[in-house]
Every structure is written in C-alpha cells, then in structure tokens.
Amino acid sequence: MIYARRSYLLPTIILICLTYSLFSSLPPGARRPHPHANDHAQHPISTSASSSGTQIHWTKHAEHHPIDDYIPLPTTKPSTIPKIQYEFRSESWLARLRRRRRQSAVKQAFQHAWKGYRDNAWLRDELSPLSGRHRETFAGWAATLVDSLDSLVIMGMTKEFEEALEALELIDFSTTHALQINIFETNIRYLGGLLGAHDLTNGKHPILLKKAIEIADMIYGSFDTRNRMPQSRWEWTRSAGGHGIMPSRQTILAELGSLSLEFTRMSQLTHDPKYFDAIQRITDFFEENQEQTKLPGLWPMLVNAQDMEFSDPRFTIGGMADSTYEYLPKEHMLLGAQTTQYRNMYDSFMRALKGRLLFRPMTKDNQDILFAGNVQANVISHSREKLDPQWEHLKCFLGGTIGIGSKVFERPEELSIARKLADGCIWAYDIMPTGIMPEILHLSACRDPEDCHWDESKWHQDVRHRLAKKSSSNNPTQQAESLIETYGLPPGVVDIPDPKYHLRPEAIESVFILYRITGDIKLQDAAWRMFQNIEKMTRTHFAHAAIADVRDVDSPQLDYMESFWLAETLKYFYLIFSDPDVVNLDEYVLNTEAHPFRRPAT
C-alpha cells in the first residue's frame, strides 16, 4: 500500500492550512508520523472521552439517516483472474542457504523490535524506541499489537501470537479518550490487522472476527450522515450521544477512497451487507466523477464529501491520495472480478497517469527509470511543463500497484512501467550516503524521456531554479555547485525538502511485488542492500527508530516507531526472502497496511 501507504493525525484545521500552502511542499499524508510529544503517563487501555471524567462508551443509537435497501455484494460467479506470481523453479542449495540467512536476519530484527514493544509499551499504541516509553497515536487500542498480528503468524512466532490473542480480550474498542477517531487509520491498522490474522489462520481463532466486528460496527457509525459519506475524523462522542454528524468539506482523498477492501471483506465473512453498502456508495461517487475532475481520470487531494464535489485543483498519487489508486486492482481481485467497475476506473487512472504524471529523471549513468510528479491543474494548460517533478517515499507503492494491474487487468505492456518505477525507488536508496531514500525529493526531469542523457548544465540550472534565492549572473556554475554541497544533493537531485526516513515500507513493498511477478533475483539483492542499511541506521537498544537525515551517516535517530514498521516494512523484507507460497499473491490480496485477505475461490 500513503502522506498509507499514511498517518493523518494533525488536527483538521492545521491540515487544511498546510495543504493550501505551496504545492511543492505538500503536507505528508497517509503514513506520516505525528510529531507527538512523548506520552510518559501510563494511560489505561480505555480512558475517558469526557472532560468531566465520566467514561463514555460507544452504543448504537437509531440512525439519523438509515438505509432502506443495502447494496449487496455481487452474486455472479467469480471470474478467473490471470495469475500474478512467477512460476518459480527449484533453487540450488547455495541459493536457498543465502536466502534463508537473509530471512533469518530480518526475523531477528523483528524479534528485537517486538521484544522492545512487549517489554516497554505493551497494550499501548507505539513504542518510543529511544526513551523506552510509549506514544498514543491511534485511539489507544494497542495499535502495534493489533497491526502486527499477521506478521507474528507469517514469521512463525506462535508463542508471541498466542500471547497477543490473549491481550486482545483486554482491549475495549467501545471507548477512547480521543475526541476524534481517524476512520482511515482505524480501518487499515485495526480492522485490517484483525482480518488479516483471521484469514491467515483460516478462522481458527474466533476472537479475531469477534473483535473485527466490534471495531467495524463502531466505525460504521461514522457513515450516518445525510449522504452516507463518512465523517473521516469522526466525532464519535456526538454519535454516542445520539447527535447527528456531517462529513467534511475538506476530506483527504485517501481517507475516503481506501476503505473498500476491509469493509468488503467484512461483508464476505459476516454476510452482513451493510459494510459493502457503505463503501460501494463511495465507489459509485468516485466513478461518476472520475472524468469530470480538473484532471480527468484522477481525483484531487481533497474532496468536498459534504457537498460531494471534487473541486480541489491539486493532483498527486502520493501522500493524501496514494491508497485510493492502490485499491483499484486490489478490490477487483477481492470481489473475484465479479464487476467491471474497478477495471474501468483503473483504465481511466492509468491513462491520466501516463499522460500527465510520469516522468523520467536524468541520472549520471543514464538509467531508464520512472517517477510520478504532481500537477496543479488550475493552471489552464495541460502541458507537461506544469508537472512538478517531486517524488516521495510514499509514492514507491506505485510500482507494485501497476505490476499487479498489468497482470490482473491483462495489460502486459505496463509491466515495464512498474519495473522502472520500482527501479527508481531502488536508485533513490542507492544514491544516498546512508543507502536510504529520503521522505521527499525533487528531481531533474529529462527534456525527452525517449532520448535522455546526463546534462550537467541542466542539473545545475534546475538546482539554481529550485534553491537559489536570487540568480548569480557572474558564475552560475559555482553557485549551483555551492548549493549542491550545502544541501547534500546527489547527481540528478535538485532538492531534498524532507530528508527523514520514517521506517516506511513502500519501496520494499514494490520490490517484493515485482520480485513475486518476475522472479528476478536482482530484486532480492536490492532488498538485501536496503535492509542492511536500514537496520544499521535505525537500530536502537529498545527497537528501531526513524532517522532525521538520510544524507548523514551519523544521522540522529528520532524517538518514534510507527506500527507499520512491524506490520509492513519488516513483513515485506521477510516475505521477499520467503518461499513464494508464503502469502501467495494468487491466493491473497494485501491491504495498504500489508494485511493479507483471502481471495474468493474461482
């Protein structure tokens, strides 16, 4: 799976202000960690949402806007979906030994981080990996524990998994001290984590589905609005008190468009149509307007969910938008190709992506790689000159998504695009002194992507244009070289506005998917380089920590470790060195938090 692939934890008013700042400095989206102060107090698992100290619990009231007829799951027989995975041949004993040693190293890193969480932040949302304290970032329902359940299963950590199952009984999803619940994050981390563990263990542990129903029924209350669009930052205490709610006029695209997999799986497992009905209304709204936006085929970063309008002029596949597009081929698979709706939406998306956002950067060794930029569509013209050649770590999901789409939608010519996007992320790792890609960077785009060669003067010109406060007419080359040294810019990079690494999974996600599609061992080798560099730079006494600057081999570490480090990043590193049948992509679909949902039999 974006900025989750992703935490949208800042207060809504701050988000709005930030998102309307310069487009080149977009606020992070779906997986961005919130700059919380460390929570040193030991909160109980369920705490009060009332300033008076009276504990409020979610209880279902009669809906203000009830549904008369639910939209049911498709009832036609599932269609055959083309195979995704490569037909792997048997490996030599030497190759198997090397692969398993690498896998073991990843597992050891996971065990180290899990132990740190278990010993110091058990039943809290996140461990603070430098101080050994904890943070509450997602309503206080033990986010890291729930998010990591299926990782424990995949890695064969049976004892730890059983202990986590026992701890689930202690989590009360009916209450939280938070006044707002982020529906997107709750959906992908909590509901997704419970469903993924349920499907991986073939329903052996009833508590997983029981708790999934608890959390799904609670957040379903956020859909009780006039138009059935959810209030994405849900004022749950209003609903608990029987009061009405409204969706926001400034709803982040990914928060509205990334609920389909989890709610669909809930209807498949419980046979209750209300969950699918809830997300199908969103899908229909998106499909009806996809060709009517300012950039037809794409939806803008912000949605007016209250008036059901797409008037925002800013378009990206990165933070605040990412998983909406990621879910198009994945929902098609989870529904067993019983509808052409997602195929049609994906076709429109790819047409716009290829025509407006993709670009090739200049590299010193003239690599044929691709990235996707941003567009400010209210600038009259549709020419490529309006493209902002910005890339984010969050955008690295795109290679995997297009790789899957090339298979399930039978678009084989686009597999090369997927590989070039994944190779672009590998390149962005390899060029940094730490061997780790930064959060955000700007690149020097080729004038002609079909005939692109290294041009030092163009790179210098782009650097000056981006970073120089005023042009130096005396010696522009010296000015550019000074800026390059000051900002630590590798060849081809013109700016690194955010040099942090947040333990993000998107790059290894696409490398893993492309490996499973192509069987190319070079991708395993790239993954191993990435893992070794990340492990070296992020390991702490307690676990692993984000780092402040990937340009600095002595970069300070930061005192947070989001739950996706265990739920996604280390899981993908582990899976790329696993036997191909472990979480086979022809049997499971992974949500944007890497939780595997079982696909219907055809």
PDB file of C-alpha atoms in Angstrom, residues 58 60-71 183 216-232 234 239 243-248 251 255-257 259 263 272-286 303-308:
ATOM      1  CA  TRP A  58     -19.977   3.740  22.129  1.00  0.00           C
ATOM      2  CA  LYS A  60     -25.583   2.164  18.851  1.00  0.00           C
ATOM      3  CA  HIS A  61     -28.495   4.574  18.526  1.00  0.00           C
ATOM      4  CA  ALA A  62     -31.202   4.646  15.884  1.00  0.00           C
ATOM      5  CA  GLU A  63     -29.588   6.031  12.758  1.00  0.00           C
ATOM      6  CA  HIS A  64     -30.409   9.570  11.673  1.00  0.00           C
ATOM      7  CA  HIS A  65     -30.100   8.536   8.019  1.00  0.00           C
ATOM      8  CA  PRO A  66     -30.942   4.835   7.800  1.00  0.00           C
ATOM      9  CA  ILE A  67     -30.585   2.723   4.666  1.00  0.00           C
ATOM     10  CA  ASP A  68     -33.748   1.171   3.244  1.00  0.00           C
ATOM     11  CA  ASP A  69     -32.112  -1.210   0.786  1.00  0.00           C
ATOM     12  CA  TYR A  70     -28.481  -2.219   1.154  1.00  0.00           C
ATOM     13  CA  ILE A  71     -26.337  -2.621  -1.933  1.00  0.00           C
ATOM     14  CA  ILE A 183     -11.549   6.246  10.361  1.00  0.00           C
ATOM     15  CA  ALA A 216     -16.225  -2.324  12.305  1.00  0.00           C
ATOM     16  CA  ASP A 217     -19.615  -1.790  13.937  1.00  0.00           C
ATOM     17  CA  MET A 218     -18.259   1.143  15.888  1.00  0.00           C
ATOM     18  CA  ILE A 219     -16.670   2.985  12.971  1.00  0.00           C
ATOM     19  CA  TYR A 220     -19.704   2.203  10.811  1.00  0.00           C
ATOM     20  CA  GLY A 221     -21.328   4.937  12.876  1.00  0.00           C
ATOM     21  CA  SER A 222     -19.205   7.496  11.013  1.00  0.00           C
ATOM     22  CA  PHE A 223     -21.290   6.789   7.869  1.00  0.00           C
ATOM     23  CA  ASP A 224     -24.540   8.002   9.472  1.00  0.00           C
ATOM     24  CA  THR A 225     -24.607  11.244   7.510  1.00  0.00           C
ATOM     25  CA  ARG A 226     -27.112  12.789   5.127  1.00  0.00           C
ATOM     26  CA  ASN A 227     -25.327  11.488   2.013  1.00  0.00           C
ATOM     27  CA  ARG A 228     -23.755   8.397   3.672  1.00  0.00           C
ATOM     28  CA  MET A 229     -20.254   9.743   3.103  1.00  0.00           C
ATOM     29  CA  PRO A 230     -18.308   9.071   6.317  1.00  0.00           C
ATOM     30  CA  GLN A 231     -17.047  11.760   8.640  1.00  0.00           C
ATOM     31  CA  SER A 232     -13.390  10.798   8.241  1.00  0.00           C
ATOM     32  CA  TRP A 234     -15.262  11.049  13.366  1.00  0.00           C
ATOM     33  CA  SER A 239     -22.739   9.809  17.673  1.00  0.00           C
ATOM     34  CA  HIS A 243     -26.384  13.520  17.888  1.00  0.00           C
ATOM     35  CA  GLY A 244     -26.002  13.981  14.141  1.00  0.00           C
ATOM     36  CA  ILE A 245     -22.706  14.338  12.268  1.00  0.00           C
ATOM     37  CA  MET A 246     -21.662  15.687   8.862  1.00  0.00           C
ATOM     38  CA  PRO A 247     -18.811  14.753   6.516  1.00  0.00           C
ATOM     39  CA  SER A 248     -16.103  17.336   5.972  1.00  0.00           C
ATOM     40  CA  THR A 251     -11.724  15.309   3.337  1.00  0.00           C
ATOM     41  CA  GLU A 255      -9.170   8.706   3.804  1.00  0.00           C
ATOM     42  CA  LEU A 256     -12.350   8.414   1.750  1.00  0.00           C
ATOM     43  CA  GLY A 257     -11.134   6.132  -1.021  1.00  0.00           C
ATOM     44  CA  LEU A 259     -11.990   1.705   2.957  1.00  0.00           C
ATOM     45  CA  PHE A 263     -15.390  -3.371   4.521  1.00  0.00           C
ATOM     46  CA  ASP A 272     -23.937  -8.586   6.582  1.00  0.00           C
ATOM     47  CA  PRO A 273     -24.393  -6.305   3.530  1.00  0.00           C
ATOM     48  CA  LYS A 274     -24.134  -3.027   5.451  1.00  0.00           C
ATOM     49  CA  TYR A 275     -20.345  -2.879   5.250  1.00  0.00           C
ATOM     50  CA  PHE A 276     -20.169  -3.369   1.493  1.00  0.00           C
ATOM     51  CA  ASP A 277     -23.080  -0.983   1.014  1.00  0.00           C
ATOM     52  CA  ALA A 278     -21.141   1.702   2.875  1.00  0.00           C
ATOM     53  CA  ILE A 279     -18.088   1.603   0.615  1.00  0.00           C
ATOM     54  CA  GLN A 280     -19.956   0.895  -2.615  1.00  0.00           C
ATOM     55  CA  ARG A 281     -21.688   4.262  -2.319  1.00  0.00           C
ATOM     56  CA  ILE A 282     -18.247   5.894  -2.163  1.00  0.00           C
ATOM     57  CA  THR A 283     -17.045   3.894  -5.169  1.00  0.00           C
ATOM     58  CA  ASP A 284     -20.083   4.904  -7.216  1.00  0.00           C
ATOM     59  CA  PHE A 285     -19.498   8.557  -6.289  1.00  0.00           C
ATOM     60  CA  PHE A 286     -15.868   8.298  -7.366  1.00  0.00           C
ATOM     61  CA  VAL A 303     -12.718  16.013  -1.530  1.00  0.00           C
ATOM     62  CA  ASN A 304     -15.764  18.013  -0.514  1.00  0.00           C
ATOM     63  CA  ALA A 305     -17.534  14.998   0.963  1.00  0.00           C
ATOM     64  CA  GLN A 306     -20.351  17.112   2.358  1.00  0.00           C
ATOM     65  CA  ASP A 307     -21.418  18.569  -0.996  1.00  0.00           C
ATOM     66  CA  MET A 308     -19.959  15.616  -2.962  1.00  0.00           C
TER      67      MET A 308
END
